[in-house]
XYZ file of C-alpha atoms in Angstrom:
728
model
C -82.154 12.207 -39.680
C -78.940 10.707 -38.423
C -77.005 13.104 -40.603
C -78.971 15.954 -39.144
C -78.000 14.780 -35.664
C -74.367 14.465 -36.753
C -74.262 17.945 -38.191
C -75.914 19.354 -35.103
C -73.562 17.501 -32.736
C -70.392 18.307 -34.636
C -71.302 21.941 -35.056
C -72.232 22.132 -31.375
C -68.912 20.654 -30.240
C -67.023 22.684 -32.802
C -68.647 25.840 -31.491
C -67.620 24.970 -27.938
C -64.036 24.375 -29.014
C -64.037 27.664 -30.908
C -65.482 29.552 -27.957
C -62.887 27.991 -25.676
C -60.119 29.135 -28.000
C -61.520 32.679 -28.013
C -61.942 32.779 -24.226
C -58.430 31.436 -23.754
C -56.930 34.044 -26.031
C -54.641 35.168 -23.223
C -53.046 31.740 -23.231
C -52.983 31.319 -27.030
C -52.262 34.872 -28.156
C -49.079 35.143 -30.096
C -48.991 31.380 -30.544
C -49.906 30.835 -34.166
C -49.102 27.133 -34.003
C -51.519 26.515 -31.138
C -54.341 28.384 -32.868
C -53.711 26.419 -36.051
C -53.858 23.181 -34.102
C -57.208 24.163 -32.625
C -58.602 24.876 -36.070
C -57.363 21.552 -37.372
C -58.895 19.803 -34.381
C -62.319 21.309 -35.128
C -62.130 20.283 -38.786
C -60.827 16.797 -38.080
C -63.470 16.215 -35.455
C -66.365 17.062 -37.819
C -65.202 15.000 -40.792
C -64.784 11.569 -39.101
C -67.959 12.011 -37.122
C -69.924 12.807 -40.278
C -68.502 9.796 -42.136
C -69.208 7.518 -39.196
C -72.827 8.611 -39.093
C -73.109 7.943 -42.813
C -71.959 4.369 -42.227
C -74.591 3.893 -39.556
C -77.235 5.399 -41.827
C -76.264 3.023 -44.651
C -76.548 0.007 -42.345
C -79.875 1.060 -40.940
C -81.395 1.524 -44.389
C -81.045 -2.247 -44.885
C -83.969 -2.613 -42.499
C -85.700 0.645 -43.265
C -89.152 -0.618 -42.546
C -88.245 -1.938 -39.080
C -86.277 1.199 -38.361
C -89.111 3.488 -39.393
C -91.615 1.618 -37.277
C -89.460 1.339 -34.193
C -87.226 4.426 -34.167
C -88.506 6.783 -36.801
C -91.089 8.534 -34.719
C -88.655 9.185 -31.971
C -86.088 10.841 -34.202
C -88.787 12.700 -36.116
C -90.014 14.054 -32.836
C -86.629 15.130 -31.549
C -85.010 16.472 -34.676
C -86.637 18.997 -36.966
C -86.284 18.912 -40.797
C -84.025 21.959 -40.877
C -81.281 19.892 -39.290
C -81.321 17.426 -42.169
C -78.583 17.667 -44.738
C -78.372 15.718 -47.978
C -75.497 13.362 -48.560
C -72.980 14.889 -50.915
C -73.393 13.410 -54.371
C -69.652 13.069 -54.916
C -69.078 11.035 -51.736
C -69.780 7.350 -51.916
C -70.956 5.586 -48.794
C -68.565 2.878 -47.642
C -69.811 -0.684 -47.493
C -70.254 -2.333 -44.072
C -67.098 -4.400 -44.423
C -65.065 -1.184 -44.473
C -66.346 -0.048 -41.114
C -63.382 -1.627 -39.366
C -61.046 0.479 -41.465
C -62.843 3.628 -40.448
C -62.896 2.476 -36.887
C -59.182 1.826 -36.678
C -58.294 4.819 -38.773
C -60.089 7.453 -36.733
C -60.494 5.865 -33.369
C -63.772 7.666 -32.718
C -66.102 4.721 -33.176
C -64.084 2.400 -30.980
C -66.364 1.230 -28.207
C -64.735 1.149 -24.780
C -64.212 -2.327 -23.294
C -66.908 -3.455 -20.913
C -64.322 -4.096 -18.248
C -60.658 -3.693 -17.647
C -59.989 -7.383 -18.171
C -61.116 -7.218 -21.790
C -58.512 -4.567 -22.378
C -55.870 -6.947 -21.092
C -56.635 -9.722 -23.575
C -54.615 -8.073 -26.324
C -51.578 -7.641 -24.089
C -48.938 -10.272 -23.298
C -48.804 -11.498 -19.734
C -45.945 -10.693 -17.448
C -46.473 -7.015 -16.890
C -46.497 -5.662 -20.435
C -42.730 -5.807 -20.763
C -40.706 -6.249 -23.879
C -40.450 -9.885 -22.906
C -42.555 -11.950 -20.482
C -39.723 -11.904 -17.994
C -39.319 -8.181 -18.212
C -41.475 -7.589 -15.177
C -42.877 -4.231 -16.149
C -40.866 -2.933 -19.071
C -42.462 -0.734 -21.707
C -44.114 -2.666 -24.520
C -44.914 -1.375 -27.984
C -48.612 -1.532 -27.253
C -48.431 0.078 -23.821
C -50.419 3.270 -23.411
C -48.143 6.231 -22.780
C -50.929 7.982 -20.883
C -51.586 5.075 -18.618
C -52.437 7.375 -15.696
C -55.292 8.853 -17.753
C -56.691 5.744 -19.430
C -56.354 3.593 -16.347
C -57.714 5.280 -13.259
C -56.932 4.255 -9.751
C -58.237 1.380 -7.700
C -60.752 1.917 -4.983
C -59.980 0.600 -1.513
C -63.008 -1.657 -1.603
C -61.869 -3.400 -4.768
C -60.905 -7.039 -4.256
C -58.047 -6.550 -6.687
C -55.587 -5.035 -4.306
C -52.624 -4.325 -6.543
C -51.346 -4.342 -10.102
C -50.945 -7.856 -11.414
C -53.932 -9.095 -9.453
C -56.150 -9.053 -12.523
C -54.448 -12.191 -13.727
C -53.236 -14.386 -10.929
C -51.251 -16.567 -13.307
C -49.234 -13.599 -14.520
C -45.726 -13.777 -13.097
C -42.294 -12.438 -13.756
C -38.962 -14.098 -13.314
C -37.636 -10.757 -12.172
C -39.772 -10.785 -9.061
C -42.206 -8.166 -10.327
C -45.019 -10.669 -10.738
C -46.848 -8.906 -13.522
C -46.522 -5.473 -12.035
C -45.135 -2.504 -13.815
C -45.902 -0.267 -16.693
C -47.855 -2.704 -18.929
C -51.611 -2.900 -19.175
C -51.740 -6.426 -17.835
C -50.245 -5.214 -14.585
C -52.302 -2.077 -14.193
C -54.376 -1.414 -11.094
C -58.065 -1.919 -10.768
C -59.710 1.355 -11.650
C -62.764 3.501 -11.728
C -63.306 6.369 -14.145
C -65.181 8.962 -12.155
C -67.128 11.922 -13.484
C -67.219 14.351 -10.601
C -66.635 17.976 -9.779
C -64.504 17.571 -6.658
C -62.290 15.097 -4.880
C -64.915 14.642 -2.184
C -67.509 13.768 -4.775
C -65.078 11.334 -6.370
C -64.545 9.501 -3.096
C -68.302 9.416 -2.534
C -68.796 8.009 -6.009
C -66.268 5.262 -5.380
C -67.898 4.249 -2.123
C -71.280 4.079 -3.841
C -70.067 2.204 -6.923
C -70.191 -1.607 -7.078
C -66.739 -3.081 -7.452
C -67.726 -6.309 -9.162
C -66.870 -7.047 -12.768
C -63.097 -7.118 -12.381
C -62.757 -3.434 -11.798
C -64.992 -2.191 -14.587
C -65.186 1.421 -15.647
C -68.072 3.395 -14.231
C -68.686 6.348 -16.529
C -71.550 8.715 -17.071
C -72.271 11.828 -19.118
C -70.065 14.788 -18.397
C -67.121 16.681 -19.784
C -65.074 17.287 -16.614
C -63.414 14.006 -15.702
C -61.479 13.521 -12.476
C -59.470 10.523 -11.367
C -59.487 10.007 -7.617
C -56.561 8.295 -5.926
C -57.783 6.511 -2.833
C -55.057 5.129 -0.573
C -55.354 3.520 2.828
C -54.042 6.488 4.777
C -52.795 8.965 2.212
C -54.619 11.894 0.626
C -52.007 12.831 -1.954
C -53.914 14.226 -4.889
C -53.112 12.366 -8.087
C -56.595 12.978 -9.396
C -55.372 15.306 -12.119
C -54.822 13.200 -15.275
C -51.686 15.232 -15.899
C -50.445 15.226 -12.298
C -46.920 14.389 -13.430
C -46.626 17.786 -15.095
C -46.950 19.532 -11.750
C -44.016 17.571 -10.277
C -40.799 19.156 -11.464
C -38.361 16.611 -10.013
C -38.053 12.881 -9.599
C -38.201 13.405 -5.851
C -41.566 15.145 -6.116
C -42.980 12.402 -8.326
C -41.737 9.687 -6.014
C -43.154 11.582 -3.046
C -46.568 11.567 -4.726
C -46.448 7.772 -4.665
C -45.795 7.590 -0.918
C -48.578 5.622 0.798
C -50.538 5.740 -2.465
C -52.482 2.930 -4.147
C -51.626 4.279 -7.587
C -49.409 1.733 -9.393
C -48.592 -0.011 -6.099
C -47.515 -3.618 -6.525
C -47.204 -4.754 -2.909
C -49.007 -4.174 0.346
C -47.689 -4.460 3.887
C -49.915 -5.559 6.756
C -48.128 -3.718 9.554
C -48.476 -3.944 13.337
C -50.443 -6.144 15.663
C -47.711 -7.844 17.674
C -47.609 -5.390 20.565
C -51.155 -4.003 20.317
C -49.738 -0.473 20.473
C -51.280 0.638 17.204
C -54.053 -1.014 15.187
C -53.053 -3.130 12.214
C -52.652 -0.974 9.116
C -52.426 -1.880 5.429
C -49.817 0.222 3.636
C -49.390 0.187 -0.169
C -45.911 0.436 -1.636
C -43.893 0.085 -4.821
C -41.245 -2.623 -4.993
C -38.849 -0.707 -7.208
C -38.610 2.280 -4.877
C -38.204 0.088 -1.795
C -35.541 -2.055 -3.459
C -33.454 0.968 -4.431
C -33.339 2.132 -0.822
C -32.882 -1.100 1.118
C -30.883 -4.232 0.432
C -33.382 -6.195 2.494
C -36.254 -5.105 0.268
C -34.142 -5.853 -2.803
C -33.512 -9.409 -1.647
C -37.177 -9.762 -0.728
C -38.471 -8.701 -4.144
C -35.694 -9.366 -6.654
C -33.261 -11.762 -4.987
C -32.692 -15.378 -5.864
C -35.238 -16.569 -3.307
C -37.747 -13.798 -3.921
C -41.424 -14.690 -3.591
C -44.109 -12.943 -5.583
C -46.366 -12.054 -2.673
C -48.943 -9.326 -3.031
C -49.266 -8.926 0.745
C -46.473 -9.074 3.312
C -47.124 -9.200 7.040
C -44.878 -7.115 9.300
C -46.272 -7.652 12.810
C -43.160 -6.550 14.726
C -43.031 -2.960 13.420
C -45.337 -0.147 14.454
C -47.313 1.344 11.537
C -46.109 4.857 12.351
C -42.486 3.736 12.323
C -42.959 1.832 9.067
C -44.484 4.918 7.445
C -41.506 6.965 8.646
C -39.227 4.436 6.953
C -41.208 4.608 3.709
C -41.321 8.400 3.846
C -37.535 8.432 3.877
C -37.286 5.953 0.976
C -39.850 7.814 -1.137
C -39.345 11.452 -0.179
C -35.788 11.562 1.194
C -37.401 13.171 4.221
C -37.015 12.260 7.874
C -39.777 13.146 10.315
C -39.099 11.680 13.733
C -41.674 11.590 16.496
C -40.413 11.228 20.078
C -42.919 8.537 21.021
C -41.983 6.416 17.983
C -38.253 7.085 17.743
C -37.159 3.704 19.104
C -39.628 1.857 16.889
C -38.313 3.814 13.903
C -34.738 2.915 14.805
C -35.789 -0.733 14.991
C -37.374 -0.536 11.527
C -34.299 1.181 10.072
C -32.058 -1.503 11.541
C -34.310 -4.334 10.385
C -34.351 -3.172 6.766
C -30.743 -1.894 6.799
C -31.349 1.781 6.095
C -28.255 3.231 7.801
C -28.883 6.923 7.142
C -32.283 6.789 8.814
C -30.800 4.786 11.689
C -28.045 7.405 12.083
C -30.646 10.162 12.187
C -32.522 8.292 14.910
C -29.354 7.852 16.953
C -28.446 11.531 16.565
C -31.930 12.483 17.688
C -31.631 10.247 20.739
C -28.247 11.698 21.621
C -29.637 15.217 21.536
C -32.640 14.243 23.656
C -30.589 12.122 26.044
C -31.048 13.031 29.712
C -30.661 11.300 33.044
C -34.381 10.470 32.982
C -34.159 8.334 29.844
C -30.493 7.312 29.801
C -31.014 3.860 31.336
C -33.802 2.896 28.963
C -31.850 4.191 25.966
C -28.836 2.234 27.156
C -30.954 -0.905 27.114
C -32.151 -0.145 23.587
C -28.709 0.809 22.292
C -27.396 -2.553 23.466
C -30.197 -4.235 21.548
C -29.543 -2.192 18.398
C -25.748 -2.478 18.725
C -25.111 1.269 18.666
C -21.776 1.717 20.481
C -21.693 5.517 20.196
C -25.134 5.853 21.719
C -24.125 3.392 24.439
C -21.080 5.508 25.243
C -23.197 8.654 25.500
C -25.645 6.859 27.781
C -22.826 5.744 30.037
C -21.493 9.302 30.274
C -24.872 10.529 31.472
C -25.436 7.599 33.836
C -21.972 7.895 35.373
C -22.260 11.634 35.978
C -25.930 11.718 37.027
C -26.323 8.212 38.414
C -28.661 9.126 41.256
C -31.080 10.896 38.919
C -30.824 8.076 36.385
C -31.635 5.203 38.751
C -34.510 7.164 40.287
C -36.136 7.794 36.904
C -39.428 6.162 35.977
C -37.899 4.334 33.015
C -35.263 2.587 35.101
C -37.658 -0.164 36.185
C -38.301 -1.114 32.535
C -34.747 -2.006 31.576
C -33.752 -5.612 30.968
C -31.841 -7.711 33.482
C -28.497 -7.599 31.651
C -28.568 -3.804 31.421
C -29.603 -3.662 35.065
C -26.624 -5.804 36.063
C -24.220 -3.787 33.906
C -25.279 -0.567 35.651
C -24.864 -2.043 39.125
C -21.408 -3.352 38.244
C -20.248 0.027 36.919
C -17.123 1.226 38.722
C -17.534 4.888 37.782
C -21.063 5.513 39.069
C -21.363 8.805 40.912
C -23.988 7.600 43.368
C -24.435 6.376 46.928
C -25.034 2.660 47.355
C -28.234 3.208 49.300
C -29.744 4.847 46.208
C -28.698 1.884 44.085
C -30.263 -0.508 46.580
C -33.544 1.408 46.543
C -33.513 1.422 42.741
C -32.967 -2.345 42.751
C -36.021 -2.817 44.975
C -38.123 -0.726 42.595
C -36.906 -2.787 39.656
C -37.770 -6.029 41.448
C -41.206 -4.690 42.410
C -41.948 -3.850 38.779
C -40.757 -7.301 37.724
C -43.169 -8.908 40.191
C -46.036 -6.892 38.743
C -45.123 -7.909 35.214
C -45.062 -11.569 36.229
C -48.265 -11.219 38.285
C -46.682 -12.589 41.438
C -46.732 -11.278 45.000
C -44.064 -8.690 45.768
C -42.735 -10.504 48.824
C -39.089 -10.081 49.910
C -38.456 -13.671 48.842
C -39.798 -13.108 45.317
C -37.870 -9.873 44.977
C -34.670 -11.595 46.078
C -35.270 -14.407 43.597
C -35.827 -11.982 40.717
C -32.785 -9.904 41.614
C -30.581 -12.968 41.629
C -26.875 -12.228 41.372
C -27.589 -8.554 40.679
C -28.138 -8.025 44.413
C -24.516 -8.970 45.078
C -23.331 -6.200 42.748
C -24.568 -3.587 45.231
C -21.731 -2.605 47.557
C -23.740 -2.716 50.760
C -20.655 -2.834 53.041
C -19.652 0.635 51.805
C -22.852 2.193 53.179
C -22.884 3.953 56.488
C -24.159 2.030 59.502
C -27.175 4.304 59.675
C -28.048 3.763 56.007
C -27.851 -0.003 56.443
C -29.736 -0.186 59.731
C -32.575 2.129 58.697
C -32.739 0.973 55.101
C -31.427 -2.384 53.926
C -31.895 -4.281 57.195
C -35.572 -3.262 57.340
C -36.531 -4.625 53.905
C -36.106 -8.340 54.601
C -34.204 -8.835 51.349
C -31.139 -10.159 53.142
C -31.250 -13.398 55.056
C -30.878 -13.372 58.837
C -27.284 -14.567 58.620
C -26.404 -11.959 56.009
C -27.900 -9.214 58.173
C -25.926 -10.359 61.253
C -22.696 -10.581 59.268
C -23.262 -7.105 57.910
C -23.745 -5.602 61.376
C -20.575 -7.335 62.522
C -18.768 -5.864 59.535
C -19.750 -2.369 60.633
C -18.983 -2.790 64.350
C -16.619 -5.673 65.100
C -12.872 -5.704 64.821
C -12.921 -9.257 63.470
C -15.017 -8.787 60.338
C -16.705 -11.819 58.776
C -16.422 -12.613 55.093
C -19.271 -11.212 53.048
C -20.826 -11.999 49.710
C -20.798 -8.339 48.720
C -17.986 -6.079 47.435
C -16.346 -4.116 50.225
C -14.413 -1.584 48.132
C -16.089 1.701 47.263
C -16.623 2.656 43.659
C -13.972 4.874 42.150
C -16.515 7.246 40.648
C -15.721 9.843 38.040
C -12.642 12.005 38.250
C -13.439 15.685 38.269
C -11.621 17.996 35.897
C -10.951 21.673 36.509
C -10.835 24.431 33.917
C -8.619 27.339 35.067
C -9.416 30.540 33.233
C -6.785 32.768 34.904
C -3.031 32.388 34.621
C -2.362 34.072 37.972
C -4.058 35.610 40.973
C -3.335 39.003 42.515
C -3.049 40.569 45.960
C -2.689 44.324 45.957
C -3.846 47.274 48.005
C -6.926 47.579 45.813
C -8.032 44.077 46.624
C -11.219 42.548 45.308
C -14.324 43.486 47.268
C -17.613 41.579 47.329
C -20.177 43.805 49.046
C -23.007 41.375 48.147
C -22.798 42.004 44.410
C -22.975 39.401 41.640
C -19.878 38.072 39.906
C -20.751 36.379 36.636
C -19.130 34.983 33.475
C -20.498 33.311 30.343
C -18.949 30.181 28.860
C -19.496 27.559 26.179
C -17.891 24.215 25.334
C -17.393 22.222 22.162
C -18.304 18.887 23.735
C -20.974 17.756 26.143
C -19.832 17.929 29.775
C -21.358 18.009 33.256
C -20.710 20.990 35.490
C -20.169 19.919 39.089
C -19.380 23.257 40.758
C -17.154 26.329 40.799
C -13.813 27.187 42.346
C -13.786 30.545 44.181
C -11.218 32.864 45.721
C -11.375 33.530 49.476
C -10.249 36.130 51.966
C -6.928 37.892 51.491
C -6.795 39.232 55.065
C -6.903 36.036 57.089
C -9.335 33.243 57.871
C -12.974 34.020 57.207
C -16.337 32.315 56.717
C -18.466 33.009 53.666
C -22.093 32.491 52.745
C -22.240 31.806 49.038
C -24.932 31.314 46.442
C -23.935 29.755 43.118
C -26.154 29.601 40.034
C -26.002 28.178 36.538
C -28.322 29.658 33.918
C -29.143 29.177 30.276
C -30.994 31.943 28.404
C -32.105 33.436 31.702
C -33.492 30.157 33.038
C -31.924 28.799 36.214
C -30.699 25.239 35.688
C -29.232 24.746 39.150
C -28.384 26.712 42.253
C -27.020 26.065 45.699
C -26.758 28.118 48.883
C -23.956 26.958 51.155
C -21.018 28.062 53.282
C -17.283 27.649 52.994
C -14.256 28.529 55.097
C -11.320 30.491 53.716
C -7.947 30.077 55.439
C -6.593 33.360 54.102
C -4.371 31.800 51.400
C -4.649 32.116 47.633
C -6.061 28.617 47.398
C -9.419 28.307 45.664
C -12.353 26.751 47.451
C -14.757 24.451 45.678
C -18.506 24.863 45.964
C -20.661 22.126 44.414
C -24.186 21.772 43.103
C -26.370 19.000 44.484
C -26.327 17.187 41.138
C -24.129 17.614 38.058
C -25.707 19.680 35.275
C -25.477 18.578 31.664
C -23.926 21.221 29.403
C -24.656 20.986 25.681
C -21.984 21.995 23.165
C -22.052 25.301 21.305
C -24.474 26.913 23.785
C -23.600 29.739 26.151
C -24.269 29.323 29.865
C -23.945 31.864 32.664
C -22.066 31.036 35.866
C -22.928 33.384 38.747
C -21.887 33.704 42.369
C -22.803 36.038 45.238
C -20.548 35.983 48.312
C -21.277 37.461 51.707
C -18.434 37.683 54.222
C -15.049 39.334 54.375
C -15.052 42.028 51.698
C -11.405 41.750 50.713
C -10.308 38.699 48.700
C -7.880 37.514 46.066
C -8.846 37.876 42.393
C -7.721 36.414 39.100
C -5.854 38.206 36.332
C -4.411 37.435 32.885
C -7.687 35.837 31.922
C -8.079 33.799 28.739
C -11.022 33.827 26.355
C -10.323 30.255 25.255
C -9.029 27.336 27.287
C -8.312 23.776 26.167
C -8.803 21.362 29.045
C -8.236 17.715 28.197
C -10.333 17.184 25.083
C -12.795 19.994 25.833
C -12.440 23.570 24.623
C -13.961 26.312 26.775
C -14.764 29.782 25.490
C -15.492 32.705 27.810
C -17.160 36.061 27.364
C -18.356 38.795 29.692
C -21.823 38.610 31.199
C -24.261 41.483 31.548
C -25.294 40.060 34.928
C -21.877 40.714 36.419
C -22.203 43.795 38.651
C -19.020 43.376 40.675
C -16.409 43.679 37.931
C -15.806 40.025 36.997
C -15.050 39.556 33.296
C -12.863 37.627 30.913
C -9.619 39.378 31.901
C -10.013 39.221 35.673
C -12.211 38.775 38.708
C -13.905 35.878 40.483
C -14.971 32.325 39.468
C -11.455 31.249 38.492
C -12.415 27.583 38.033
C -15.167 25.470 36.495
C -15.309 21.949 37.917
C -16.756 19.348 35.553
C -16.995 15.748 34.413
C -15.673 15.478 30.874
C -16.158 12.941 28.091
C -14.556 9.625 28.872
C -13.405 8.997 25.304
C -12.941 10.864 22.058
C -14.928 9.303 19.216
C -14.516 9.727 15.494
C -17.834 11.556 15.377
C -16.669 14.341 17.673
C -12.953 14.648 16.929
C -11.231 14.773 13.558
C -8.114 12.997 14.842
C -9.396 10.038 16.892
C -6.747 11.014 19.421
C -7.286 11.364 23.130
C -5.178 14.536 23.007
C -6.920 17.288 21.123
C -5.309 19.406 18.421
C -4.402 22.957 19.521
C -6.995 25.561 18.693
C -4.344 27.694 17.059
C -3.897 25.024 14.386
C -0.612 23.842 12.958
C 0.784 20.411 12.234
C 4.227 18.960 12.425
C 6.228 18.104 9.344
C 4.703 15.262 7.449
C 1.198 16.198 8.531
C 1.359 14.780 12.054
C -0.942 16.545 14.482
C 0.614 18.678 17.161
C -0.991 17.633 20.442
C -0.834 19.259 23.816
C -0.793 17.931 27.297
C -4.016 18.015 29.286
C -4.415 21.349 30.998
C -3.118 23.402 28.092
C -4.663 26.840 27.860
C -5.162 28.842 24.716
C -5.761 32.572 24.372
C -6.047 34.488 21.093
C -4.535 31.639 19.126
C -1.495 31.136 21.402
C -1.007 28.397 23.913
C 0.728 28.124 27.210
C 0.773 26.037 30.324
C -1.851 26.685 32.952
C -0.373 28.397 35.970
C -1.757 26.834 39.117
C -0.648 29.786 41.186
C -3.199 29.155 43.870
C -1.358 26.072 45.033
C -4.559 24.175 45.558
C -3.141 20.910 44.300
C -6.241 20.281 42.204
C -6.417 17.631 39.519
C -5.472 19.914 36.626
C -5.158 17.178 34.050
C -8.415 15.531 34.903
C -6.703 12.135 34.955
C -6.519 11.609 38.700
C -3.022 13.069 39.196
C -2.319 16.011 41.503
């Protein structure tokens, strides 16, 4: 009867294998070796199964009477006589003591262990390495298909990571029993299911007791579900490695994945910004990307901890760090960029930190410059600090009026107020200081009285140059707040009105501010019978720069027939969008001097982007105009490039016309990141070096056109600061 069952089962399975081979002919056609292998598999499967059943039949005949009474009717009912087959006469049944030989020889009668821990008993401790201290090396008995034979741990399992099956297992290398060996393999569940969703449902419904035992049921389609804390990467396919062509892809599959993880991080909780999150990781990958992680896991003082608390890092930022280490991929989110920079600095991952700084530099504006300055001081990023100072100096009023200004620390607050180059009125700085003090009172949960504000401001109040305000600004502003004492208020009024001025505890010298620089795009101006006419039309020119600057205004030509008044509208656009405009008036004395018209606030100009400068004048029709225009001008350490604009309807272009000057605040220093020479003087655009490789540098104000250079001709006699260094 048992033989009949064996023949039926083997023939049934053999038929299925044969049918599969036929149906898969498209995959096996022309491959004689594969077809031969399939045939051998069918034959080899039938033979061992038949011999194994014969062994069982021989054993059961020892108690034939008990067997017939207890089991015989059942088998007689289920299996008909035609399935029975006699034992071949020339084949001798093996004795019971030889069953182990058959078992080991064919591997088909080997019963699976009742739990994963039984499977570990035959393996040496210490991670299955070649030696106990190997910490995860490959042992001779290690299964090469470990991902198939050892499925993945469920999140509800108490055994959180590899090596947890045996708490006494440790490794002198810091691996602590983790690695490729069986003794360090993860808790697992073998799941028969038809989809990933069903696999997850099966895990949640399966008891996790019994040291991570296998949970198997009948079925031929087996799936292995990887369940991570917050990752849905599909490693359910037993042969998932075959679908990953590169090491990077295989490492990426392990990102935020429980599979083979040997450490977990409990991240967040200190600032209550994000909920605490448990993130699985792999020590080897972390150690290869960070010296801090290497010292933590494999250094001389390494501790074999399965869980590591990281309360001072946001979970999102920590995942961004791990994504870079696993996937070589950087995904920065604006709301978490500072937290990511902190994580990169903490674990010494300089490339990620550099990417964060570059991102911040691109996104830097007057609205966030003060807060980023505070953070860059904390992170010790001098280049980012320098960029922040450039923005704050040029757009100080906008910066101190931003919402983020009140959140900066006291030292940053004092450094801003003591800045000599701020382009801002003192009354605006005083108002910003009051807002900062008000916010500080709210944070400390104290009343926002003038006395408390004064106490919180401390010496920072004396950095505001109140004596340089106008009398009206002081009387209607500062004197009304009650921040100053009665004596200080009296002394200040005397300073404004009396000849004998009292000594004050505040600086009396105005701030120097930034020095404006002027880019001249014409080498001369003209006055002929066919003089330039305005007639209310638009004069426009496009320009770009190679370094970030701040446009302050334009220089314009005036009347060529005597004194005249002009109404003027200036605009600055980018891709058709107006960035700034100003309607004002200016007086022309009839000379060739240019007249400067300014915007209300400086406008930040990004490098390698074209902007459109436009002007419409209404007044005396006849005026001077520029000629011998240049398409490229080197001013200080900034290179300007010009091209004609389609918006120009009055004849202005690169070679001649209006808008002879662009007034701007330039970079205060030249850094190694932005200049190849680290020299304050830039290399000529036309190239060329002196003998011996020394760079040929030009004086500030040098102009370049079509690869040639020449000195700027200030033919208008305006006496402007051509060099941008304060000289005239």
